[in-house]
Structures are given as C-alpha cells and as structure tokens.
Tab-separated table of C-alpha atoms in Angstrom:
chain	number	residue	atom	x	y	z
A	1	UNK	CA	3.355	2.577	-4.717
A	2	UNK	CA	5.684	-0.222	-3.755
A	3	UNK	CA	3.751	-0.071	0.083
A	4	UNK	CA	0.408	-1.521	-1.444
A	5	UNK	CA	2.112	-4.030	-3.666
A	6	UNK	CA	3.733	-5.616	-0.680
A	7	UNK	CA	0.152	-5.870	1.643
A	8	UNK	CA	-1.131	-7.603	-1.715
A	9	UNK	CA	1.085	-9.983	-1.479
A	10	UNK	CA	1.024	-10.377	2.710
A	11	UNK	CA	-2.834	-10.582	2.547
A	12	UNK	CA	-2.818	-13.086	-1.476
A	13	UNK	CA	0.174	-14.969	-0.824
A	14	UNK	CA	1.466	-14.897	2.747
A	15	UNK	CA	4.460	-17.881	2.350
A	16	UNK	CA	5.491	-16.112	-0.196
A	17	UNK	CA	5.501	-12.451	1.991
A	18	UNK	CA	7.095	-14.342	4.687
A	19	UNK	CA	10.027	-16.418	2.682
A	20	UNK	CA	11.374	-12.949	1.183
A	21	UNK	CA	14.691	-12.289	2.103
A	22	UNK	CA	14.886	-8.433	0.604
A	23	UNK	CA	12.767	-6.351	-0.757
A	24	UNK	CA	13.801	-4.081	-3.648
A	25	UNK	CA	13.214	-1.975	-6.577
A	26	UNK	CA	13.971	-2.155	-10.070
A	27	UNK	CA	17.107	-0.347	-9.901
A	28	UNK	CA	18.014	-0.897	-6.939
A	29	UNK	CA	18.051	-4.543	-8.112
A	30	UNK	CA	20.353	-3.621	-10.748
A	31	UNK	CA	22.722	-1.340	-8.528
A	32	UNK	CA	23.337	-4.640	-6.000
A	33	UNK	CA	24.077	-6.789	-9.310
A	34	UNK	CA	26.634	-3.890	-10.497
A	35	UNK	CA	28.376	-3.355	-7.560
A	36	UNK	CA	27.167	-5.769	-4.414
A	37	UNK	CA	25.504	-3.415	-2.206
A	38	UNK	CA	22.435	-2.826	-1.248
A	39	UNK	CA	21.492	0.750	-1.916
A	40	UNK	CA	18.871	2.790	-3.212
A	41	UNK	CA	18.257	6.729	-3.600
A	42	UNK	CA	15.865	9.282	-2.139
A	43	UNK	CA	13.913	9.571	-5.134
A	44	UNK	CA	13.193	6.024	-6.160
A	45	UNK	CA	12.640	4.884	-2.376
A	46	UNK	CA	9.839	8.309	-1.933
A	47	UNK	CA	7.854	5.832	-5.067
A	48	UNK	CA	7.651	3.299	-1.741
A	49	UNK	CA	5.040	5.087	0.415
A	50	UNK	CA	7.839	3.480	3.633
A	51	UNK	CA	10.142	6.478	2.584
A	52	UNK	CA	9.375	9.792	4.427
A	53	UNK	CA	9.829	13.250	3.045
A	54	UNK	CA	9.859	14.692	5.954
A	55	UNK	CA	12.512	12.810	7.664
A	56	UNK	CA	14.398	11.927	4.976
A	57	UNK	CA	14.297	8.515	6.188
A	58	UNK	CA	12.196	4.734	5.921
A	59	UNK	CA	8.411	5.230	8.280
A	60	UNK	CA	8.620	3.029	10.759
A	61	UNK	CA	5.120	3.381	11.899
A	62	UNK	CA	4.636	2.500	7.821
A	63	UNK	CA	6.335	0.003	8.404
A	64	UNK	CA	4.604	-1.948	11.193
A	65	UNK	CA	1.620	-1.201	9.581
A	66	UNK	CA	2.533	-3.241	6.245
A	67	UNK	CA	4.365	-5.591	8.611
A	68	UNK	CA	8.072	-5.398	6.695
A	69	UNK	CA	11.154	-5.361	8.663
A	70	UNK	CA	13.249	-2.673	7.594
A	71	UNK	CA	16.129	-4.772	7.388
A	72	UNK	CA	15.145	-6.274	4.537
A	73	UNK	CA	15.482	-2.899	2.695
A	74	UNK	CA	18.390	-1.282	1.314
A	75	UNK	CA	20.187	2.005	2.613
A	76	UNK	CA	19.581	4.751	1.434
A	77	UNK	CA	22.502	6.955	-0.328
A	78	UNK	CA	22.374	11.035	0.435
A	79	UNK	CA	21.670	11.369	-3.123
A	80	UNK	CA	21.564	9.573	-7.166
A	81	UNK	CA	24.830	10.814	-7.479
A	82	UNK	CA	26.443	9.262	-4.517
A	83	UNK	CA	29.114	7.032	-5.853
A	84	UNK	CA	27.995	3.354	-3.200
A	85	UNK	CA	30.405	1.097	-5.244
A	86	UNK	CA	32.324	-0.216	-7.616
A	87	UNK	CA	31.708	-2.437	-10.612
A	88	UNK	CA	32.439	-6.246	-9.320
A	89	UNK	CA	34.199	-8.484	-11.277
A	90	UNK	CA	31.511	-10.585	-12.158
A	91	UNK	CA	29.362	-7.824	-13.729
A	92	UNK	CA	32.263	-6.215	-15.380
A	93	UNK	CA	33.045	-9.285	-17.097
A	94	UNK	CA	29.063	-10.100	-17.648
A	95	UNK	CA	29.110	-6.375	-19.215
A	96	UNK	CA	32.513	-6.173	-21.280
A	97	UNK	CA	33.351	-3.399	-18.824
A	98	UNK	CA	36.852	-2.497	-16.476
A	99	UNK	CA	36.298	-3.451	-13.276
A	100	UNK	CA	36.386	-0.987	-10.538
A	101	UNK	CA	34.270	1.507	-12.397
A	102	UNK	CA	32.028	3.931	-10.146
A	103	UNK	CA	28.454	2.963	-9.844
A	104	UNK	CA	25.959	5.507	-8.732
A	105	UNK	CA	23.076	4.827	-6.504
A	106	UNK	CA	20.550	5.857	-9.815
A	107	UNK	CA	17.020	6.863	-9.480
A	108	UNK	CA	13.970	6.762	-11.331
A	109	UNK	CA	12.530	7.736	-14.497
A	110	UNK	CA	10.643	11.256	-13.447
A	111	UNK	CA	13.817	12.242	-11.259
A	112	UNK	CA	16.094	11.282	-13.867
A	113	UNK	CA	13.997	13.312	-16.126
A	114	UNK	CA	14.168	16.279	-13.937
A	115	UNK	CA	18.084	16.188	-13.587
A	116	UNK	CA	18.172	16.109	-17.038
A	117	UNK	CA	15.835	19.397	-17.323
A	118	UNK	CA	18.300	21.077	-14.783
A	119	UNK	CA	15.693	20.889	-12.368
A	120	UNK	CA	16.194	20.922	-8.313
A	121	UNK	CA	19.617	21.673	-6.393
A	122	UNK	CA	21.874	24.242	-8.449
A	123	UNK	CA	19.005	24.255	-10.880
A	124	UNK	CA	16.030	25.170	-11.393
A	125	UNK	CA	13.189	25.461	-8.609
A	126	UNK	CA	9.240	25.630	-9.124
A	127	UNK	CA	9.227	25.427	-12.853
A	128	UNK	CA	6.485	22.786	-14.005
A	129	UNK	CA	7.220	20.036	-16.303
A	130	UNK	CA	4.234	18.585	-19.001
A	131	UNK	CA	5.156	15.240	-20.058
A	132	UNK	CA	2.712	13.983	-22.639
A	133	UNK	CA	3.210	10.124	-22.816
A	134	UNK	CA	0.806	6.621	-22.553
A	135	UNK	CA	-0.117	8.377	-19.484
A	136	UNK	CA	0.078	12.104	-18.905
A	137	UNK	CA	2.269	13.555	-15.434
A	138	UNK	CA	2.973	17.097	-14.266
A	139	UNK	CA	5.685	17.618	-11.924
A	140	UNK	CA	8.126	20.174	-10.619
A	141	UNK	CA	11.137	20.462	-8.378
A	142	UNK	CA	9.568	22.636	-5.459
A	143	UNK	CA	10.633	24.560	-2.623
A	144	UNK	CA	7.625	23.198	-0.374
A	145	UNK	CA	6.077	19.879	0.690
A	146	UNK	CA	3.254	19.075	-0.968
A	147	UNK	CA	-0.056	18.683	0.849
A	148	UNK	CA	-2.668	17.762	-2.114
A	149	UNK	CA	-3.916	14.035	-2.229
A	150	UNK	CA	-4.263	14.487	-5.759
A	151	UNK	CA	-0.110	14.681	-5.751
A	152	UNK	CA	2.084	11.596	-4.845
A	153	UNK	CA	4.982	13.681	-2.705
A	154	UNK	CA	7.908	12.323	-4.461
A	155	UNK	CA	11.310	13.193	-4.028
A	156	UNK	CA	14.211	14.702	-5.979
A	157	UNK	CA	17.126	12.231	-6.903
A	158	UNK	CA	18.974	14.445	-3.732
A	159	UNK	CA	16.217	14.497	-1.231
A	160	UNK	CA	14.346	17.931	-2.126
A	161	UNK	CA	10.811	17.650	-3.251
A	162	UNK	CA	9.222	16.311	-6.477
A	163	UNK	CA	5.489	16.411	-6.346
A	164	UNK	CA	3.978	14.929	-9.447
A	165	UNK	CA	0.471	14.076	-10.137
A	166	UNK	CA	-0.196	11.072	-13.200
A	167	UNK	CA	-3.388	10.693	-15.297
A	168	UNK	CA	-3.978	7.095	-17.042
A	169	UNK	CA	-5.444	8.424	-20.044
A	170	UNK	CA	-3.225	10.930	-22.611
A	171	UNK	CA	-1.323	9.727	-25.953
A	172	UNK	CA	-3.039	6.317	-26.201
A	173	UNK	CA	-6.840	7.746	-25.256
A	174	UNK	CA	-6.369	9.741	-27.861
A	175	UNK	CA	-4.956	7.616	-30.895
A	176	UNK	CA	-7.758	5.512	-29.657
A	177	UNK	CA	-10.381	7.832	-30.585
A	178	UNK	CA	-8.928	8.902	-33.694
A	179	UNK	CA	-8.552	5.353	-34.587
A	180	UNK	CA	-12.543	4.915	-34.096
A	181	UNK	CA	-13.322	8.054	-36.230
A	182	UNK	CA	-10.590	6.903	-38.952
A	183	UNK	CA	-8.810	9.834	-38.523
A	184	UNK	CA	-5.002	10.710	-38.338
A	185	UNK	CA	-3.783	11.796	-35.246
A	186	UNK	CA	-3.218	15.166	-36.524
A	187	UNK	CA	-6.383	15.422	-38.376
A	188	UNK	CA	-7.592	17.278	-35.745
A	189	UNK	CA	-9.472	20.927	-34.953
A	190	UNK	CA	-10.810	22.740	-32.139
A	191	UNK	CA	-13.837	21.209	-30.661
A	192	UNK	CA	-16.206	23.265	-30.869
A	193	UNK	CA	-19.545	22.555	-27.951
A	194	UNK	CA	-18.314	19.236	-27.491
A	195	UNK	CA	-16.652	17.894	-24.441
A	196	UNK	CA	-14.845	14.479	-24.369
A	197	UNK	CA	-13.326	13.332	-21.476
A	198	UNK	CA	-10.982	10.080	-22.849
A	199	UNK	CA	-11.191	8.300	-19.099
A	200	UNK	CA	-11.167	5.277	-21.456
A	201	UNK	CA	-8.930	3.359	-18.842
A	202	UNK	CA	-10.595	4.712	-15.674
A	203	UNK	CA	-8.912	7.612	-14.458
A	204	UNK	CA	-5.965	8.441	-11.550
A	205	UNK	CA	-6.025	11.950	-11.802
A	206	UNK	CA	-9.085	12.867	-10.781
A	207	UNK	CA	-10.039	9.974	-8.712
A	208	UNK	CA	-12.161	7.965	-10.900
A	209	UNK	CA	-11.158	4.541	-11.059
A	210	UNK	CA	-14.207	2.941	-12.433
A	211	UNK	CA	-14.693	5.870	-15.050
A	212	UNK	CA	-15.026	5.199	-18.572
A	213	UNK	CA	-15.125	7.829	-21.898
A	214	UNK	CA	-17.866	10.930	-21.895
A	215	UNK	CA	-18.573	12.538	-24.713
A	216	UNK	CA	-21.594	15.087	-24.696
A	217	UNK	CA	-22.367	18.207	-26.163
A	218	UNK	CA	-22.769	17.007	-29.565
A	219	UNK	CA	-24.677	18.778	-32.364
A	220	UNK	CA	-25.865	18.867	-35.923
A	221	UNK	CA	-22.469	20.606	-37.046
A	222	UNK	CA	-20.495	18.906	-34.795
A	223	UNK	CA	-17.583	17.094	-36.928
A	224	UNK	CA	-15.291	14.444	-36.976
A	225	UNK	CA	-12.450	16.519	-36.485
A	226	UNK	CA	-13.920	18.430	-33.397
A	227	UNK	CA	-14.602	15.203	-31.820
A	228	UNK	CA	-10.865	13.944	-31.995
A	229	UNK	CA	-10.288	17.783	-30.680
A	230	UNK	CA	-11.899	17.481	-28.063
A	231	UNK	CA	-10.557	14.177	-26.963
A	232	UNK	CA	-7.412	16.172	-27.326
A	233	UNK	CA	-8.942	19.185	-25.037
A	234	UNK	CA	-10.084	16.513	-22.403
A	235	UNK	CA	-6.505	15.134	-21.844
A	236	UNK	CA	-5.052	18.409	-21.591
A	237	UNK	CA	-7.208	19.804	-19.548
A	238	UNK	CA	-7.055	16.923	-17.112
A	239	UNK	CA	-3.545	17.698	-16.509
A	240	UNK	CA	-3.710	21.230	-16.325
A	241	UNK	CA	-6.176	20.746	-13.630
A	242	UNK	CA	-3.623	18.373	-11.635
A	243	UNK	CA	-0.988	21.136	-12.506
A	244	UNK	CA	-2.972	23.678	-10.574
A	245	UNK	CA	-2.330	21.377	-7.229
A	246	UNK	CA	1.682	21.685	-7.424
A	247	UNK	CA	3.105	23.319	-4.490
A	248	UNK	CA	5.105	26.291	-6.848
A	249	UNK	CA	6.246	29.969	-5.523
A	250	UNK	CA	5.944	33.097	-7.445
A	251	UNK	CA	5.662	33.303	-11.314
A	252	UNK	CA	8.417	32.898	-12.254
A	253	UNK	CA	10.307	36.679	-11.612
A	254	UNK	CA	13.621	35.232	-11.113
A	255	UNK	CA	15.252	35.822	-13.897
A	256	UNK	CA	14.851	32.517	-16.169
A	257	UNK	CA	13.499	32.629	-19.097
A	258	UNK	CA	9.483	32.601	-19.477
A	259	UNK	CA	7.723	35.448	-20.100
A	260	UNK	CA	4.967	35.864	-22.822
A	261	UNK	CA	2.688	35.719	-19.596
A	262	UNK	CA	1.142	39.166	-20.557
A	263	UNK	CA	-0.217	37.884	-23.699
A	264	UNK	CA	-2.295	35.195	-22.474
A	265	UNK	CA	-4.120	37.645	-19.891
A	266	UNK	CA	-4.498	38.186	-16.212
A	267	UNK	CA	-3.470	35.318	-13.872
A	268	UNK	CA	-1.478	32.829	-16.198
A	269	UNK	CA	2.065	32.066	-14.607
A	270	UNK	CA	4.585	33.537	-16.509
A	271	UNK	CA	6.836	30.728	-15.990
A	272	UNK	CA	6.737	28.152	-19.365
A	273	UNK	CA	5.720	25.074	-19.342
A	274	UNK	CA	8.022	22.461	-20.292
A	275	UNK	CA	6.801	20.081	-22.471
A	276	UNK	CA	8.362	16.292	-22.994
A	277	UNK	CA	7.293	12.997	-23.570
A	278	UNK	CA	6.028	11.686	-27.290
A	279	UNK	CA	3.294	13.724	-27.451
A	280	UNK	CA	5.562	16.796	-27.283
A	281	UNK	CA	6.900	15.741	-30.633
A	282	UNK	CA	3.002	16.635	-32.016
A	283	UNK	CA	1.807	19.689	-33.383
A	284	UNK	CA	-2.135	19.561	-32.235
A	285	UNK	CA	-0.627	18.240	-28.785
A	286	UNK	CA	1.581	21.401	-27.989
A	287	UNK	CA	-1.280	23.596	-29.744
A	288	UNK	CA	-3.885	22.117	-27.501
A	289	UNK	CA	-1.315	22.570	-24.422
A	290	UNK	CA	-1.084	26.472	-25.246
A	291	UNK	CA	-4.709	26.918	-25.812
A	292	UNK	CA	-5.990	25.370	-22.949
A	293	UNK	CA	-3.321	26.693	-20.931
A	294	UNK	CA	-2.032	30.375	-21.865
A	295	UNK	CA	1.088	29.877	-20.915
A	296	UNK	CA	4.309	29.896	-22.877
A	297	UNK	CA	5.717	26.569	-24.073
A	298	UNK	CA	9.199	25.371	-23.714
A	299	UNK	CA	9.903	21.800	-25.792
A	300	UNK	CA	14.235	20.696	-25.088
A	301	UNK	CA	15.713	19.707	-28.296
A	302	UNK	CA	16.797	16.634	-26.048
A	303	UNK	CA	14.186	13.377	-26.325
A	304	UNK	CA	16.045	11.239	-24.195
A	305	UNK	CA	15.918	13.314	-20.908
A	306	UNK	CA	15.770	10.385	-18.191
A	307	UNK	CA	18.480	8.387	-20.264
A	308	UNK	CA	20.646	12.175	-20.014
A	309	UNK	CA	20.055	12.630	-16.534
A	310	UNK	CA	20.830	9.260	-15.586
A	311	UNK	CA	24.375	9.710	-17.450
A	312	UNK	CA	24.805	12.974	-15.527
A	313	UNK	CA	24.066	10.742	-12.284
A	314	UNK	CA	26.959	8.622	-13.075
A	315	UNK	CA	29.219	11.855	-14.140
A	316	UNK	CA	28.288	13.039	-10.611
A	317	UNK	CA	29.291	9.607	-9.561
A	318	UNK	CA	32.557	9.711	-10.954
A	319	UNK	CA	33.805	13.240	-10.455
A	320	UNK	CA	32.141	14.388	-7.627
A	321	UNK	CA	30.286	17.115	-9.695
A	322	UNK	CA	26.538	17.662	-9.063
A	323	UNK	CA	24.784	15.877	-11.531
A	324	UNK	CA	22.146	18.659	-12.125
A	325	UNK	CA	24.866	21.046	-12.875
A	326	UNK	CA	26.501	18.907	-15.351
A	327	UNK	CA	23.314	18.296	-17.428
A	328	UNK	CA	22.571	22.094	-17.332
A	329	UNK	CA	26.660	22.388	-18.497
A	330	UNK	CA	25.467	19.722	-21.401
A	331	UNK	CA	22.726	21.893	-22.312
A	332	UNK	CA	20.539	19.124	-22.396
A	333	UNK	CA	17.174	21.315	-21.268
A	334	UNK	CA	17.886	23.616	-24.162
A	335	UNK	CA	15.530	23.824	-26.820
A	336	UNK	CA	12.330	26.171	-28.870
A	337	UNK	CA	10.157	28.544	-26.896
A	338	UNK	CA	6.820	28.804	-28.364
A	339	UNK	CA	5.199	32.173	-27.223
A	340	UNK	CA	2.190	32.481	-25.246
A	341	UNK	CA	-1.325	32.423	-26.411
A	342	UNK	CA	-4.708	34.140	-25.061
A	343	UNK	CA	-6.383	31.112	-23.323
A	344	UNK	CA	-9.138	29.850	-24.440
A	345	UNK	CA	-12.299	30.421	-21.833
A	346	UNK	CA	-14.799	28.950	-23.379
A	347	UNK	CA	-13.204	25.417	-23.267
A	348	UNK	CA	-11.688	25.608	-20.057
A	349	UNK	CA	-15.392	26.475	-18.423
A	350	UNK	CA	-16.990	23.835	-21.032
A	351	UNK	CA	-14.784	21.362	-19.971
A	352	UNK	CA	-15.053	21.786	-15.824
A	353	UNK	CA	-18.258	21.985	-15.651
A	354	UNK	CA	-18.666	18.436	-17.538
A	355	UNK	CA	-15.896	17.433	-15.108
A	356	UNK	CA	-17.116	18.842	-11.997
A	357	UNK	CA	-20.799	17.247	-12.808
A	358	UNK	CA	-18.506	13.813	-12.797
A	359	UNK	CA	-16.663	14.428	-9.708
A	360	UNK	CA	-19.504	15.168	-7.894
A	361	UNK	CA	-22.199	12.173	-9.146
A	362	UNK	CA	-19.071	9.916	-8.412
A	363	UNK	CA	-18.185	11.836	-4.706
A	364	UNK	CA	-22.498	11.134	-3.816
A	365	UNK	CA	-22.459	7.571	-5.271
A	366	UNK	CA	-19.133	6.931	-2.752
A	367	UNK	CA	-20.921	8.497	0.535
C-alpha cells in the first residue's frame, strides 16, 4: 500500500520526501517512458490507499493526511484499456519498435490476471479466483464494495470492484516444511489429528504479524507424510477462510458453468473455484483445495494469465474492443473442471479451532 510507503519515507527521510518531484508506480513509470504522459489506471492506483472506490477518484482528505500534493500524481485513465499515448521516438528506437504505436494505460498483476480470466465488465461477475503462489490471494470481480478489513478493496482494471485478501505463507511455507522432513513436495497424505499452521513468515491474512509456525496435535501414529499434509491443510484453509469475507451474490445460478455443488453437501457455493498460480500446477495442492473446500475446481489451460490479460489491455488499446471480451474471445480462461468433492469436516473444525485459539490469545495480548 503505496500510502504507508510514502509516510515512511516523510517521517525516515524527510529531504528526500520533500525533493520528489512525482510520485509513481511501477507501471506507471514504464507507461510515461513509453509514451510521455503521466497516467495510471483505476486498478493499479486502488493498490495506493490515495485512490477512492467510491469516488472513483485520488482522497484528498488521504491526501493531507500523508501530506502529498496531488499534483505530483498522475491522471488517472477511465480504464487499462484506454489508449493515453503513443510510443515516442525515443522508446521506439530504445525498443526496436514503429513509432506511433498505441500504448495503454496497463494495470497490475491481480487485475491483469482477472481480465485474462474474463472476469469483470462483459465478463464474469462474483466468481472467486484461488491463486496458489509464494503467497496465497483470493479475489473476485464483485458487484458490491467490500466492507471486511481482512480485504484490501481493490479495483478492476475499469473501475468496478476487485476485493482480494493475500496470505504471506502458501507455496514456499510449504516446500519449507517438506524440505525439513526430507520429503518431496508431493509426498504428501491427509493429516490425520494434526494441525499445522505454516505462519512461518508471520501472517497477513489473519492479522498476525509476529506469528510464527504451530504444529500440535501430534501422536504416536502421526507420520511424516501427515505432517507435510497438514502444512498443506493449514495454507488452504487460511485462504478459504479469507475467501469467506469476499463480497459475492448468489451461487452461482446464472448460467456459467459450476455445478457439482450438490455433491459436496448443504451450503457449498456452487460456483467453482478457479485455481491459478504455481501451486495450481500440483496435484496434492488442487486435492487439498477440493477437500478442504467442497467446491468444484476450475484450473485454465492458460499459465500466463496476467501476461494474457495485459496483451488483451493493449488489443483494447488499439481497437477500441473491451479488453475482457477479447481475452474471453481468446479463450484464455478455458481449461479442466475437476468435480466437486464431500468436504471434509473434520479438518475444517480441527483446523479453526487451532486458529481461533490463535486469534484470540493474539486479540487479548493486543488489548
């Protein structure tokens, strides 16, 4: 959250706070090199925290209160796809491109990611996304606000909503532990009585910075295996848990597909879960994912989704097509269902009551 960044810096380095001529990010660094101006888009700048939601426009009481002068920011374009330039000479001939190309105001990775999912606009509305990665994040392009603190109220690359919430600990965590118990990755099994919550980094998602791993419940028969499956169970669980906070509508009765609801029992969304990032690409991952959560399990045949929707930015940017509509034309969401499966109780309770035990000794030690 670019807002916190920037008091850092007022309150660690002040001369260097007050000699700044602009403030940007990333890309939007990158889109003033490409084509000179000084433009960002409503997804990236909602990362900011100076970005409102609800105005679709930069907070100036935000803004007094970090002490930054909005003109030091860029504008911001109606949407990723919004064609703000053209390729200068310079960075055409820094590139080996024709200059004069269209350049698109971009956005980042998660909005990218939905656009190329088909997600938001002409697409799809409330359908969660599981991306299993270094860190784990849930998100969803939503007809409503959000209004959880556990969700950071991003935006879609064209202004609609984008609520994601991000835990610290997922892929990595659990290599780690499977590294410690010299086990492969896949070498792993249900686990059994034990809980293991892999906060091996602290944790975002709940709030527990200062956290570190848990492991408990262990017995004579307890095995290797169970313990790396349970590292697996922890991870999961923590961002099903976070997924229960987006802001979605009904189950999914719109026609899409989904389904396979039925079989994992009363009260599990019908609506699949789609599932990217690295740790889609794992058997005991998506296994653990269907378990935990009883829901259906959609994984696109497409690995590159913020690199796709990022190209169908730029389409949008050169044709005046919607950019969501020309990823869902390129079929770039499409990919195996995996059915349903009952969910799995036991675990589930296991695993928040070990949880809520933690939340709780943490919320007493805080008041």
């Amino acid at each position: 959250m670019t807002a916190t960044k920037w008091q850092w810096l007022r309150e660690n380095e002040p001369g260097t706070a007050d000699a700044a001529a602009a403030v940007r990010l990333p890309h939007d660094f990158l889109t003033e090199r490409l084509a000179g101006t000084a433009v960002t888009d409503p997804g990236d700048a909602s990362g900011t925290c100076w970005y409102s939601t609800a105005t679709g426009a930069y907070d100036p009481e935000l803004l007094g209160l970090v002490g930054l002068d909005p003109a030091l920011l860029p504008a911001v374009a109606g949407s990723g796809a919004e064609r703000i330039g053209s390729l200068t000479r310079r960075a055409a001939e820094a590139l080996g491109l024709p200059e004069g190309l269209a350049v698109a105001a971009g956005t980042g990775d998660n909005m990218a990611a939905a656009v190329g999912l088909g997600l938001g606009g002409s697409g799809l509305l409330d359908h969660p996304v599981v991306s299993l990665g270094t860190s784990g994040t849930v998100f969803a392009a939503t007809r409503a606000r959000p209004s959880s603190p556990a969700l950071a109220g991003f935006a879609t690359t064209d202004g609609g909503h984008l609520p994601l919430a991000c835990t610290l600990n997922c892929t990595l965590a659990v290599d780690k532990v499977a590294g410690l118990l010299g086990l492969d990755r896949e070498d792993a099994e249900p686990g059994g009585e034990a809980v293991l919550l892999p906060y091996l980094d602290g944790e975002r998602t709940p709030d527990l910075p200062y956290a570190s791993g848990l492991l408990t419940g262990l017995r004579h028969t307890t095995t290797p295996r169970q313990l790396l499956g349970a590292a697996y169970e922890g991870a999961v669980f923590t961002l099903l848990r976070a997924l229960d906070q987006l802001p979605l509508g009904d189950d999914g009765g719109d026609g899409h597909e989904g389904g396979g609801g039925g079989a994992a029992g009363h009260g599990v969304d019908a609506r699949p879960l789609r599932l990217i990032g690295g740790g889609a690409r794992g058997r005991f991952w998506v296994d653990t994912v269907r378990r935990l959560s009883g829901r259906a399990v959609l994984i696109p045949e497409s690995g590159e989704l913020v690199a796709l929707g990022a190209a169908a930015l730029a389409a949008g940017a050169a044709t005046g097509r919607d950019p969501v509509a020309v990823a869902t034309a390129w079929g770039t969401a499409r990919g195996r269902e995996l059915p349903a499966v009952p969910r799995d109780e036991d675990a589930r309770r296991r695993i928040e009551g070990v949880l809520g035990d933690v939340t709780a000794r943490t919320g007493r030690r805080r008041g």
